Every structure is written in structure tokens, then in C-alpha cells.
mmCIF file of C-alpha atoms in Angstrom:
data_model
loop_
_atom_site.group_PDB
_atom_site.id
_atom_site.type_symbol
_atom_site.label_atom_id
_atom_site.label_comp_id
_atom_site.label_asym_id
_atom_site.label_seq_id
_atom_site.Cartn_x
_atom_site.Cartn_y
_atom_site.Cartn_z
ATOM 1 C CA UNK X 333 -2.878 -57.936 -22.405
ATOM 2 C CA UNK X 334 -6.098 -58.058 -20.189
ATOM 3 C CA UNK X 335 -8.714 -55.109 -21.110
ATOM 4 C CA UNK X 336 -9.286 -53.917 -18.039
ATOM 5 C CA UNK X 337 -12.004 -51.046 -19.250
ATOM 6 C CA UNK X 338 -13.269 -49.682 -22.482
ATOM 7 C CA UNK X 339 -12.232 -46.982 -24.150
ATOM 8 C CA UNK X 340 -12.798 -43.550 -22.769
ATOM 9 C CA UNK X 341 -12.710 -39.417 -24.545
ATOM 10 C CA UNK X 342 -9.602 -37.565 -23.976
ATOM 11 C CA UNK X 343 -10.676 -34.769 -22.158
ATOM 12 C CA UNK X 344 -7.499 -32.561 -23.009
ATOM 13 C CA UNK X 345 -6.269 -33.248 -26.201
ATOM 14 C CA UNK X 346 -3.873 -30.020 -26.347
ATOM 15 C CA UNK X 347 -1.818 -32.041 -23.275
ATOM 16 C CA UNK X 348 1.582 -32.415 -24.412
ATOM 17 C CA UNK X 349 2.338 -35.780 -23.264
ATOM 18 C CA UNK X 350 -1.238 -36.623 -25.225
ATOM 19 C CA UNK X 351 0.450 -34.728 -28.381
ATOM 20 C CA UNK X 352 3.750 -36.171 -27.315
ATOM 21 C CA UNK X 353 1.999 -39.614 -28.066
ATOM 22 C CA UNK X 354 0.863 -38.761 -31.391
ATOM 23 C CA UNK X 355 3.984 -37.103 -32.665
ATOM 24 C CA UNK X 356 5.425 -40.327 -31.750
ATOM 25 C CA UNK X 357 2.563 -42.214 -33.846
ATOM 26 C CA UNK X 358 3.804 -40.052 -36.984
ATOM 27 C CA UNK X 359 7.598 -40.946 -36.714
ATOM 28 C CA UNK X 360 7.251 -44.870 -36.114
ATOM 29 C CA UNK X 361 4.975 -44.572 -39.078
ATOM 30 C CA UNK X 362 7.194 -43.013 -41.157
ATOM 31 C CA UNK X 363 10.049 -45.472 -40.088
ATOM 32 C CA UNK X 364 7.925 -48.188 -40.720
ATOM 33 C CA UNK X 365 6.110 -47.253 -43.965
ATOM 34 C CA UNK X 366 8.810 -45.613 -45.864
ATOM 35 C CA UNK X 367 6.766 -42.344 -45.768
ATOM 36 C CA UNK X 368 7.794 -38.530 -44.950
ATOM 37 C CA UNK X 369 4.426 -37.142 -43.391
ATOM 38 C CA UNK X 370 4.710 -34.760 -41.083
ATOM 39 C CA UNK X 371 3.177 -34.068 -37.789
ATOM 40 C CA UNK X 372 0.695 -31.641 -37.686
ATOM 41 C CA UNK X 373 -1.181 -32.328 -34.304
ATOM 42 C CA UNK X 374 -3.232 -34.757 -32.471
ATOM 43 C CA UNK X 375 -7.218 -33.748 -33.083
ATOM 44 C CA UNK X 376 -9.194 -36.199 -30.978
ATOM 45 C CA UNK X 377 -8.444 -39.247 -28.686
ATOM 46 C CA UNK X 378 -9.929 -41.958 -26.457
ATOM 47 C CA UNK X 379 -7.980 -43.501 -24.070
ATOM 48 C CA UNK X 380 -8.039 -47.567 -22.550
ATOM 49 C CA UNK X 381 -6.186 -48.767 -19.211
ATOM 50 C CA UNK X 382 -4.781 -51.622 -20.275
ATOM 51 C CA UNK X 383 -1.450 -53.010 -17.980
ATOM 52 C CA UNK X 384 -0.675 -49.816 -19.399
ATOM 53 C CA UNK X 385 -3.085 -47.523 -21.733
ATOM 54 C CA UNK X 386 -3.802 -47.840 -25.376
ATOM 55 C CA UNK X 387 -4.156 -44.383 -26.732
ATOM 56 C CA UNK X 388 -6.580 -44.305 -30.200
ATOM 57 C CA UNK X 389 -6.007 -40.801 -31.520
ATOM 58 C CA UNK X 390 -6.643 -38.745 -34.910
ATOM 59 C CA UNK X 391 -4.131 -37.318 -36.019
ATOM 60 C CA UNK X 392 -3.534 -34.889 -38.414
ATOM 61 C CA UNK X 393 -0.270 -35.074 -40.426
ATOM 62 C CA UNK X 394 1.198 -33.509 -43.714
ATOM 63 C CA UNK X 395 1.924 -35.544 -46.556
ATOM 64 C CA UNK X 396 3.484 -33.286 -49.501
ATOM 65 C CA UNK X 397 1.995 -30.313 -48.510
ATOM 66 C CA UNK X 398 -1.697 -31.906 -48.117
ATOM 67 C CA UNK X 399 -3.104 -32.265 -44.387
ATOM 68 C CA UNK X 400 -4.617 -35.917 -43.898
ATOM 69 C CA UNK X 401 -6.039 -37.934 -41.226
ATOM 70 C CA UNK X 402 -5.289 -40.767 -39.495
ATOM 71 C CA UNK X 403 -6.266 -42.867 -37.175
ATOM 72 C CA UNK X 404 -3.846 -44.653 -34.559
ATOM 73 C CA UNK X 405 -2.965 -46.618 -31.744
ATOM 74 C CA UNK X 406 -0.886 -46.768 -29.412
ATOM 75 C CA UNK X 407 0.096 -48.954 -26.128
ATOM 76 C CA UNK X 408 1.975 -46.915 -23.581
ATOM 77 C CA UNK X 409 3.531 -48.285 -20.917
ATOM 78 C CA UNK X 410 6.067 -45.254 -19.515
ATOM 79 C CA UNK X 411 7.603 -46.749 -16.364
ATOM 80 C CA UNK X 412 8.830 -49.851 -18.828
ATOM 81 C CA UNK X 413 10.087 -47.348 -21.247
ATOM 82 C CA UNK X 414 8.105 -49.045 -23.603
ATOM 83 C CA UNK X 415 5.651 -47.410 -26.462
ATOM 84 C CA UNK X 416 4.590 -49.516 -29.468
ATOM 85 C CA UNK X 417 2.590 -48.430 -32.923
ATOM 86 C CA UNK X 418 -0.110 -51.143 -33.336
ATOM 87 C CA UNK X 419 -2.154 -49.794 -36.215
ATOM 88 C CA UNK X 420 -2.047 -46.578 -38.339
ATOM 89 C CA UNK X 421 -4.765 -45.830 -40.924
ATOM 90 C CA UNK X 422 -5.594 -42.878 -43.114
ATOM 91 C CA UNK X 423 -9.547 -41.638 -41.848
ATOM 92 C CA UNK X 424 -11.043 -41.210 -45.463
ATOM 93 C CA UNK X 425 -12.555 -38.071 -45.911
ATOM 94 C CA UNK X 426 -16.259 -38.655 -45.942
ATOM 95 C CA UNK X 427 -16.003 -40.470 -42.729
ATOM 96 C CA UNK X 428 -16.672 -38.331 -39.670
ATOM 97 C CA UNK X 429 -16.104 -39.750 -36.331
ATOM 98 C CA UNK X 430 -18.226 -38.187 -33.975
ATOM 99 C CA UNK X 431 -16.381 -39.952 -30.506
ATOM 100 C CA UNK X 432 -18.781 -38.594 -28.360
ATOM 101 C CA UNK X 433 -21.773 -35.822 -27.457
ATOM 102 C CA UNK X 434 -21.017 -32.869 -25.852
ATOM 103 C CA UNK X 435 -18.997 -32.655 -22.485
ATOM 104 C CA UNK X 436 -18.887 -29.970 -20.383
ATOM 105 C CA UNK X 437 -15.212 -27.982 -20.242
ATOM 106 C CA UNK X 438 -13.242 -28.173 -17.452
ATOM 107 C CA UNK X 439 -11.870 -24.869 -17.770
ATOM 108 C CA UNK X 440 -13.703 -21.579 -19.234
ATOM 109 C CA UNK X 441 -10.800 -19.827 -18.668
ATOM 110 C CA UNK X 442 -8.532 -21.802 -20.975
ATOM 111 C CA UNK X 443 -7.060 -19.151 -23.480
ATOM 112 C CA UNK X 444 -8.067 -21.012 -26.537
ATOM 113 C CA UNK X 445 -11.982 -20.815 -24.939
ATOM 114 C CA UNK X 446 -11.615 -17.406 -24.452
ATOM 115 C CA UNK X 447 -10.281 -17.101 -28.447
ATOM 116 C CA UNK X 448 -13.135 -18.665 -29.310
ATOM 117 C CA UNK X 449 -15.244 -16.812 -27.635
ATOM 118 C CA UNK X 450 -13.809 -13.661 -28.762
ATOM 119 C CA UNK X 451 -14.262 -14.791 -32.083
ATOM 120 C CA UNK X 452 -18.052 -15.480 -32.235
ATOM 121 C CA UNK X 453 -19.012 -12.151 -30.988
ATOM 122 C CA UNK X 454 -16.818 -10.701 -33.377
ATOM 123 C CA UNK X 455 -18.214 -12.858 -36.091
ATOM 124 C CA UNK X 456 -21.509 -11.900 -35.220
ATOM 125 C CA UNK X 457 -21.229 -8.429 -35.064
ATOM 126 C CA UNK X 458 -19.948 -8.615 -38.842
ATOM 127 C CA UNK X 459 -22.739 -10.743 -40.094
ATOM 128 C CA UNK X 460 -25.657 -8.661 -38.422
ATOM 129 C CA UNK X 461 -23.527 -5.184 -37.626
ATOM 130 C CA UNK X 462 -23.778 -5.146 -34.015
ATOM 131 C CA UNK X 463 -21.122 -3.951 -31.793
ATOM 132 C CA UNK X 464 -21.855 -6.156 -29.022
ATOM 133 C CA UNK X 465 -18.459 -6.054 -26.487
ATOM 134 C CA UNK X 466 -16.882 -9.313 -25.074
ATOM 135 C CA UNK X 467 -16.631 -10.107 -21.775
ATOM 136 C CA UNK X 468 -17.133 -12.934 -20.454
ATOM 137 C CA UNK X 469 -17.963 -17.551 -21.297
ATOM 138 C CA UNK X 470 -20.140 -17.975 -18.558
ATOM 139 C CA UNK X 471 -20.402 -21.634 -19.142
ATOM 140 C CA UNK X 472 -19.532 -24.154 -22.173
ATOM 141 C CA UNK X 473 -19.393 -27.583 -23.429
ATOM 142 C CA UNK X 474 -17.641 -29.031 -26.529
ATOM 143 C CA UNK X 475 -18.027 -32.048 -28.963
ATOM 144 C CA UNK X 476 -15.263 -34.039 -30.819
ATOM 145 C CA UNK X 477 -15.940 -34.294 -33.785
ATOM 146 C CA UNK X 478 -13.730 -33.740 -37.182
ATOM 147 C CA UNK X 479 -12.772 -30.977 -35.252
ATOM 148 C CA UNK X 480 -14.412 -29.203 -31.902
ATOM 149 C CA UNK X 481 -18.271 -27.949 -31.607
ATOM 150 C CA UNK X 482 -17.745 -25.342 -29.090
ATOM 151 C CA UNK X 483 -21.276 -24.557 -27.378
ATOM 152 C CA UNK X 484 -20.234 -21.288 -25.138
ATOM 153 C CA UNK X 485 -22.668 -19.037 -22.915
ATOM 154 C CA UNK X 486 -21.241 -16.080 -23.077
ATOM 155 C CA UNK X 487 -21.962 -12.234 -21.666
ATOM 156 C CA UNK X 488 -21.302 -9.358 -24.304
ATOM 157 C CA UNK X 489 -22.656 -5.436 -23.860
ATOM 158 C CA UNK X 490 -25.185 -4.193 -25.962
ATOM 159 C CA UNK X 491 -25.079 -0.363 -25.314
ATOM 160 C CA UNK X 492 -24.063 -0.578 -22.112
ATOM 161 C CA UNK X 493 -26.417 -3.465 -21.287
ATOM 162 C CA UNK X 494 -24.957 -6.717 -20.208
ATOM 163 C CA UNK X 495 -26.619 -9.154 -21.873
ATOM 164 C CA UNK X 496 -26.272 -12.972 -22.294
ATOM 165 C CA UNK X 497 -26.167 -15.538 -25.153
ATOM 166 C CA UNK X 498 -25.374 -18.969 -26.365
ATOM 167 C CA UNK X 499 -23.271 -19.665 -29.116
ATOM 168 C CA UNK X 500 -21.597 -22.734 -31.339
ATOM 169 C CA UNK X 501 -18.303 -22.233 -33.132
ATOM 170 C CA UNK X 502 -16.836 -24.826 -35.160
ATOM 171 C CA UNK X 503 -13.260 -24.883 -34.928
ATOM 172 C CA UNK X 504 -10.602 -26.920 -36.732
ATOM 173 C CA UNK X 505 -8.147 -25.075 -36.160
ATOM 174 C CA UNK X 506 -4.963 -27.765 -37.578
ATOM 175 C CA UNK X 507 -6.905 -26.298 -41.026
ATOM 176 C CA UNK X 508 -7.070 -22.714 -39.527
ATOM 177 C CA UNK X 509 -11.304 -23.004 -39.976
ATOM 178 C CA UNK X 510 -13.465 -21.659 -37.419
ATOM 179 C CA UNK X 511 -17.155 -21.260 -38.432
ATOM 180 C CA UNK X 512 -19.804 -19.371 -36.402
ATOM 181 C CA UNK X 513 -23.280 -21.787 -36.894
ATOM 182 C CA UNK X 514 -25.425 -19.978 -34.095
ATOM 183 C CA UNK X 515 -25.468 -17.032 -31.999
ATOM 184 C CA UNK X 516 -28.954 -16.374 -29.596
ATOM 185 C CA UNK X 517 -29.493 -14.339 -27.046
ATOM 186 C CA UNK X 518 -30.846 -16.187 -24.330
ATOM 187 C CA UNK X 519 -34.318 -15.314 -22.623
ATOM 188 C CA UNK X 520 -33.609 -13.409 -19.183
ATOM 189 C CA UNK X 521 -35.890 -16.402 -17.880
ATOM 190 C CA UNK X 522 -33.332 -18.955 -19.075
ATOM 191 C CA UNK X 523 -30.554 -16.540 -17.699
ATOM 192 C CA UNK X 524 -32.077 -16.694 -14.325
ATOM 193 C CA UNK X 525 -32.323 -20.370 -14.136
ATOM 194 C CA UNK X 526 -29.104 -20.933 -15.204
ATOM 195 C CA UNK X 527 -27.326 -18.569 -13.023
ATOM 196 C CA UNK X 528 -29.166 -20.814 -10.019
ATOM 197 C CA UNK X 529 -28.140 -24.181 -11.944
ATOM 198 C CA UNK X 530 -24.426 -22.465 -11.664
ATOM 199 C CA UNK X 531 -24.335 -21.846 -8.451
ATOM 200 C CA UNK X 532 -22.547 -24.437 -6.575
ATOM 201 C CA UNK X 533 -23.482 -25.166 -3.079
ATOM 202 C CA UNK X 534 -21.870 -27.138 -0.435
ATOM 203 C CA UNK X 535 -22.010 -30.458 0.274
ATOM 204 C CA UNK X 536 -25.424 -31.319 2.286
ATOM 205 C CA UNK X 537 -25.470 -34.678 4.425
ATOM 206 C CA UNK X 538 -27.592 -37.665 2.851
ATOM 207 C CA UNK X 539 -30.294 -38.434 4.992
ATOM 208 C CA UNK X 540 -31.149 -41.735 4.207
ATOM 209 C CA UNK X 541 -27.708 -43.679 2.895
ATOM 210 C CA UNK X 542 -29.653 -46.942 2.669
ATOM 211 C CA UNK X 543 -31.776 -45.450 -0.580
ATOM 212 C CA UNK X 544 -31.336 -48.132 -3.238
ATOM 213 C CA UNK X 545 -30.019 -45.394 -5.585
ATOM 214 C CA UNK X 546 -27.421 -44.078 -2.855
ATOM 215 C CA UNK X 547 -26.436 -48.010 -2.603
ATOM 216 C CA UNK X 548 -26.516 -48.378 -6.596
ATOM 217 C CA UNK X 549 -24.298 -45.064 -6.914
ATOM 218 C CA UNK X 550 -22.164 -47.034 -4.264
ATOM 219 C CA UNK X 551 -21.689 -49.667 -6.161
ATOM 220 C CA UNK X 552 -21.207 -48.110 -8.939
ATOM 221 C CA UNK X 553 -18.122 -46.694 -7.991
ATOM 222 C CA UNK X 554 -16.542 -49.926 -6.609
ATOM 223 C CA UNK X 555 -17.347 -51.805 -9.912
ATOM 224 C CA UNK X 556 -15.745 -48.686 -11.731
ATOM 225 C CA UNK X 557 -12.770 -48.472 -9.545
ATOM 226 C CA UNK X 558 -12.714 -52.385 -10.630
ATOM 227 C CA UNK X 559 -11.950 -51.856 -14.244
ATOM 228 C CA UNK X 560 -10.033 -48.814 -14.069
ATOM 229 C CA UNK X 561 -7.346 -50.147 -12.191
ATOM 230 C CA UNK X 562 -7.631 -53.936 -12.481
ATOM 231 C CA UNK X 563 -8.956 -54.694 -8.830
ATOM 232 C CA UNK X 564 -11.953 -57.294 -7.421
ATOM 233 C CA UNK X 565 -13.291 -55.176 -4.669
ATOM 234 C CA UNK X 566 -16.449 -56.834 -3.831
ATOM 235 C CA UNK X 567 -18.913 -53.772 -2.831
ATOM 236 C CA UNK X 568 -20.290 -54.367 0.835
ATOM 237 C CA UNK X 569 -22.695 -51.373 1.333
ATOM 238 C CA UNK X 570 -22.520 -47.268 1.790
ATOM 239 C CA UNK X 571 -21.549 -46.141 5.188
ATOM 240 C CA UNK X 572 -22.561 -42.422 5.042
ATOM 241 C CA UNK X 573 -21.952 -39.466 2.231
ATOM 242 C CA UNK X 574 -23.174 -36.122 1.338
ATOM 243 C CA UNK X 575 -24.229 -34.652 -1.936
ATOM 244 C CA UNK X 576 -23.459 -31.657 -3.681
ATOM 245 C CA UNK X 577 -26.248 -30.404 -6.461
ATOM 246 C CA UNK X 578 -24.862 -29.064 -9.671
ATOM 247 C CA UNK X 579 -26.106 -29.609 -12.960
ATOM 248 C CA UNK X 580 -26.384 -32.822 -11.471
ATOM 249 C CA UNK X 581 -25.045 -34.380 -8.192
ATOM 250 C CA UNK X 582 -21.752 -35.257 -7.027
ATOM 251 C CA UNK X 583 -22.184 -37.875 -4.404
ATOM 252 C CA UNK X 584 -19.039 -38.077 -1.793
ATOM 253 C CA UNK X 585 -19.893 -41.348 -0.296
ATOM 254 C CA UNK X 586 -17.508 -43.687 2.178
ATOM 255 C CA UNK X 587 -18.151 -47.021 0.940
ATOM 256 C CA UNK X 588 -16.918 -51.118 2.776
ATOM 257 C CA UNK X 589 -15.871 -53.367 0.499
ATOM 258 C CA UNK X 590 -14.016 -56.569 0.215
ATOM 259 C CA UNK X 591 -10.446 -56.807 -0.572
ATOM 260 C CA UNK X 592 -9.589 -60.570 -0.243
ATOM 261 C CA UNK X 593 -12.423 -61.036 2.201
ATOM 262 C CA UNK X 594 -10.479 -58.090 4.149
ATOM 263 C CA UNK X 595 -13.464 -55.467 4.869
ATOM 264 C CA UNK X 596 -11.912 -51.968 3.685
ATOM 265 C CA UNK X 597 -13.366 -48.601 3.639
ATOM 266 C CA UNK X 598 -13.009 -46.072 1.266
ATOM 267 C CA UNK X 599 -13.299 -42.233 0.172
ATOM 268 C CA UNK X 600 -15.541 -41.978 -3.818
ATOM 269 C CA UNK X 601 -17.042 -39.114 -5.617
ATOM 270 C CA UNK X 602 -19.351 -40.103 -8.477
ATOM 271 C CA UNK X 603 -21.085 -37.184 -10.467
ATOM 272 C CA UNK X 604 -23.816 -37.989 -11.956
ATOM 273 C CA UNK X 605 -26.502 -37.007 -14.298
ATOM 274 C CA UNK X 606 -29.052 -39.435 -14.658
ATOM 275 C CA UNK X 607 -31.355 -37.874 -17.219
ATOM 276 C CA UNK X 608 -28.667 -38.420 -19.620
ATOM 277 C CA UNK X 609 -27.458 -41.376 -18.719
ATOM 278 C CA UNK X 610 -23.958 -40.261 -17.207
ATOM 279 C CA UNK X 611 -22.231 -41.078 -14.437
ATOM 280 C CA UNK X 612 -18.712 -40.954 -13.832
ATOM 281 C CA UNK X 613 -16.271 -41.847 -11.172
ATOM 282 C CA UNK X 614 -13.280 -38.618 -10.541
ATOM 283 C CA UNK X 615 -12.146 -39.919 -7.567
ATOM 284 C CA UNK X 616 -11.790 -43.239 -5.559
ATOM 285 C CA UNK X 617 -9.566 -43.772 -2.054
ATOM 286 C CA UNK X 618 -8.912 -45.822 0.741
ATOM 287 C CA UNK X 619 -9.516 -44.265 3.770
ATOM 288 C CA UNK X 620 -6.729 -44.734 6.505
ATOM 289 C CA UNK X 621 -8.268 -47.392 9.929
ATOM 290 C CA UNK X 622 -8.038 -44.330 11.755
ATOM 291 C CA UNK X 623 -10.259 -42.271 9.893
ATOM 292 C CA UNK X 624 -12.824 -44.633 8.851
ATOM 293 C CA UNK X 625 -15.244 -43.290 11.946
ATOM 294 C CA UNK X 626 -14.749 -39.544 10.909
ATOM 295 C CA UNK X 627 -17.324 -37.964 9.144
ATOM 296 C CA UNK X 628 -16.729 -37.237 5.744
ATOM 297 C CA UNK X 629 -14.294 -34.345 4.891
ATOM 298 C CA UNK X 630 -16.353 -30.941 4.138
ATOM 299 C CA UNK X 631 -15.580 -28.149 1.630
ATOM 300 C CA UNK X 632 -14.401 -29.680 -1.125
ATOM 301 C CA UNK X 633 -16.504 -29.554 -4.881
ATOM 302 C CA UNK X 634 -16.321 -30.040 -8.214
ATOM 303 C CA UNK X 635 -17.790 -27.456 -10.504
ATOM 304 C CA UNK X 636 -19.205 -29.072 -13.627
ATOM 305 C CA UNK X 637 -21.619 -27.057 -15.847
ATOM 306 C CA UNK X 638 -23.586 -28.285 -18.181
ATOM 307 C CA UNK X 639 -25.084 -25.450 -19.884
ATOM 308 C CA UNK X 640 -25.618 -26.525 -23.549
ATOM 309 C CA UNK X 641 -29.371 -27.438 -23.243
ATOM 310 C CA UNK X 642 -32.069 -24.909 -22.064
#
């Protein structure tokens, strides 16, 4: 089984093929080991393509009434109809595994963001007695750890005064915990430049495509394409792109390279964030011959926020 990449965060745990997977890590345990725990849900994850992907999760599980951890994995291969249990572990209690700093979310609007939400103004308001009114997570990030560090931007009224603050809730919720550890409001100065960091522009042309970091982005996202799906595309050079400024920059670049000494072109978008070291590839295409000398497609983004940090 060749490695093609390392491993890589989960970003949604709560998908149900994801907690699919980790029931599934429970039962072949139990049919292996004897044992009658029982599955409670899966609580963090990395993932590995593999010729197939290796899943390492934590996962909590009952055993006589008393919720443990455990650590698992798992190679998946679902067109062969094959999944196989290839170690299973109890996670000892004073070990924390922190798989990761914070990353933004890729949806505010998730219900279980909004609960959480919800719950740290309410928790405030009973540890300071405020009656500040919910309404809105502006922005947010979270952090695996033996559980989920929420870090939410939120608007709440203050007699009749919208007002803005950041927040972290601690959240475990396979225990039913949830712990409020800050709640600030945030400086109308910091609320300004954030609003501008949040607005996401279009896509503006890149003037100079032959900058060494426009090439190194470039290459970048052929060697990345490489490992994630097992090719040898041998980058040639960038042929034109835009960029988009977020908290960041998404660069939508149309890249040659070499597919067995056959020149190809194709479509990438790499966001990246290089005062803290990230950089990520969400998308990588071939372009079709005929649209190879068409400019790059307009219009489309990704929003990413970032707003932990001020």
C-alpha cells in the first residue's frame, strides 16, 4: 500500500459516512476483542489517500455505562467493498491530542454553530447579568482537540445597540459539556477592520504571472495534486491566473505540466496564507484543448474567514 500523502484534519466530523466509519470501528472491535462497547460517536479524525484512504479517528464509545476513548484506524476502500480495522487503542485519559490549530469553519450557519453561539451569550449574560440578545456568528474558527474550541465573532444587542464580540466555547458535547472560557467585546476599530478583511472581492487579474511566488504557488499545486491522487505531473510553468484577497489569497491559476512528456494544461485554486504557514490546494482540473486559450473563468470564490486573531 503506497502512501501517497500524509495525513490530513477531517474537516466535518458530524458527516455520516465519517461517523458511518467509526461506528464500523466499534463493531469489528467488539467482534474481534470479545467486548460489548458501544458506539457513542466519532470526536476527531485525520484522513490519508492511500489506494484508498486510511481514516485515524477518536472515537468515543461506552463500555458498561463509562464513556472512553479510542483511537482507530481504518483503510477504506468503498468501490472494492472492502473496509478493514488495523489498530484500535483506548486514548488514556491524561493524553490530549491536540490534531491541529484552529481552522476556519466552512459554514457559520451550521445549526450546531448557531447552538453554540446561542449558548455563550446566554452563558454570559448569567455570569455578569447582562441581557445582551443573539443575533448573529459573524465569523468563526474551531480547534480539535479532546473535544472542539469554538472561537465565534458574534453580534448580540446591548439596549438596542448592535454590538460585536469574540468568544471561545468549549464543547464536548458526546459528554454533554460545553464551557464558556472568554467572552470580549471587540474594539469598534477591530470591528471595522474585520468587516473589510470579510469582504470578499472578485477575482483581479495577476499582472505579472512570472513572479517567483506566482510560479512557486504554481508548483505548489502540481506537486500537491501529485500526492493526493498518486500522479507524476512534472510542473512546466504558470500560464496566467487571477487572485482573489481574503484573509489571505486564493490564487486561480492555469498551469502546463507534463503528463508522460505530454504538455497538459490545467484549472488550480490554492488559498493561501503565508504568515502562517498555510497553503492548501481545494481544487485541481484539466482544462479541455479547446479551452486552454480562454481566459480564466470569472465569478467564482471561496469565502474563508479567518477571524480568530485580531
Amino acid at each position: 500500500m503506497a502512501h501517497v500523502g500524509g495525513y490530513r484534519p477531517i474537516e466535518d466530523i458530524d458527516d455520516p459516512y465519517v461517523q458511518e466509519i467509526g461506528k464500523f470501528v466499534v463493531e469489528e472491535h467488539n467482534k474481534q476483542a470479545g467486548q460489548g462497547l458501544v458506539f457513542v460517536r466519532v470526536v476527531s479524525g485525520e484522513q490519508q489517500v492511500v489506494s484508498g484512504t486510511n481514516y485515524k479517528l477518536v472515537v468515543a464509545a461506552e463500555d458498561a455505562g463509562a464513556t472512553n476513548k479510542y483511537e482507530a484506524v481504518v483503510y477504506d476502500k468503498p468501490w472494492e467493498n472492502f473496509r478493514e480495522l488495523t489498530s484500535f487503542a483506548l486514548v488514556p485519559e491524561q493524553v490530549v491530542k491536540q490534531v491541529g490549530g484552529y481552522r476556519p469553519i466552512p459554514n457559520i450557519k451550521d445549526p450546531h454553530v448557531q447552538e453554540i453561539a446561542e449558548f455563550a451569550v446566554a452563558e454570559y449574560n448569567k455570569q455578569v447579568g447582562k441581557a445582551l440578545v443573539f443575533i448573529s456568528v459573524v465569523s468563526g474558527e474551531q480547534q480539535v482537540v479532546a473535544g472542539t474550541n469554538y472561537k465565534l465573532v458574534i453580534e448580540a444587542e446591548d439596549c438596542g445597540v448592535i454590538k460585536t464580540y469574540e468568544t471561545v466555547v468549549y464543547d464536548k458535547s458526546w459528554e454533554k459539556v460545553r464551557e464558556l472560557t472568554s467572552f470580549n467585546p471587540m474594539p469598534e476599530r477591530i470591528v471595522k477592520q474585520r468587516s473589510f478583511e470579510m469582504r470578499v472581492g472578485g477575482y483581479q487579474p495577476i499582472r505579472n504571472v512570472k513572479d517567483p511566488h506566482v510560479q512557486k504557488i504554481g508548483k505548489f499545486a502540481v506537486e500537491e495534486h501529485n500526492k493526493q491522487a498518486g500522479k507524476a505531473l512534472v510542473f512546466v510553468r504558470v500560464v496566467s491566473g487571477e487572485q482573489q484577497v481574503v484573509v489571505g489569497t486564493n490564487y486561480k491559476l492555469v498551469i502546463e505540466a507534463k503528463d508522460a512528456d505530454v504538455t497538459k494544461t490545467y484549472e488550480a485554486v490554492v488559498y493561501d496564507k503565508s504568515w502562517e504557514k498555510v497553503r492548501d490546494l481545494t481544487s485541481f482540473e484539466p482544462l479541455p484543448e479547446q479551452q486552454t486559450d480562454r481566459p480564466v473563468k470569472r465569478g467564482w470564490y471561496r469565502f474563508i474567514c479567518n477571524c480568530g486573531k485580531i
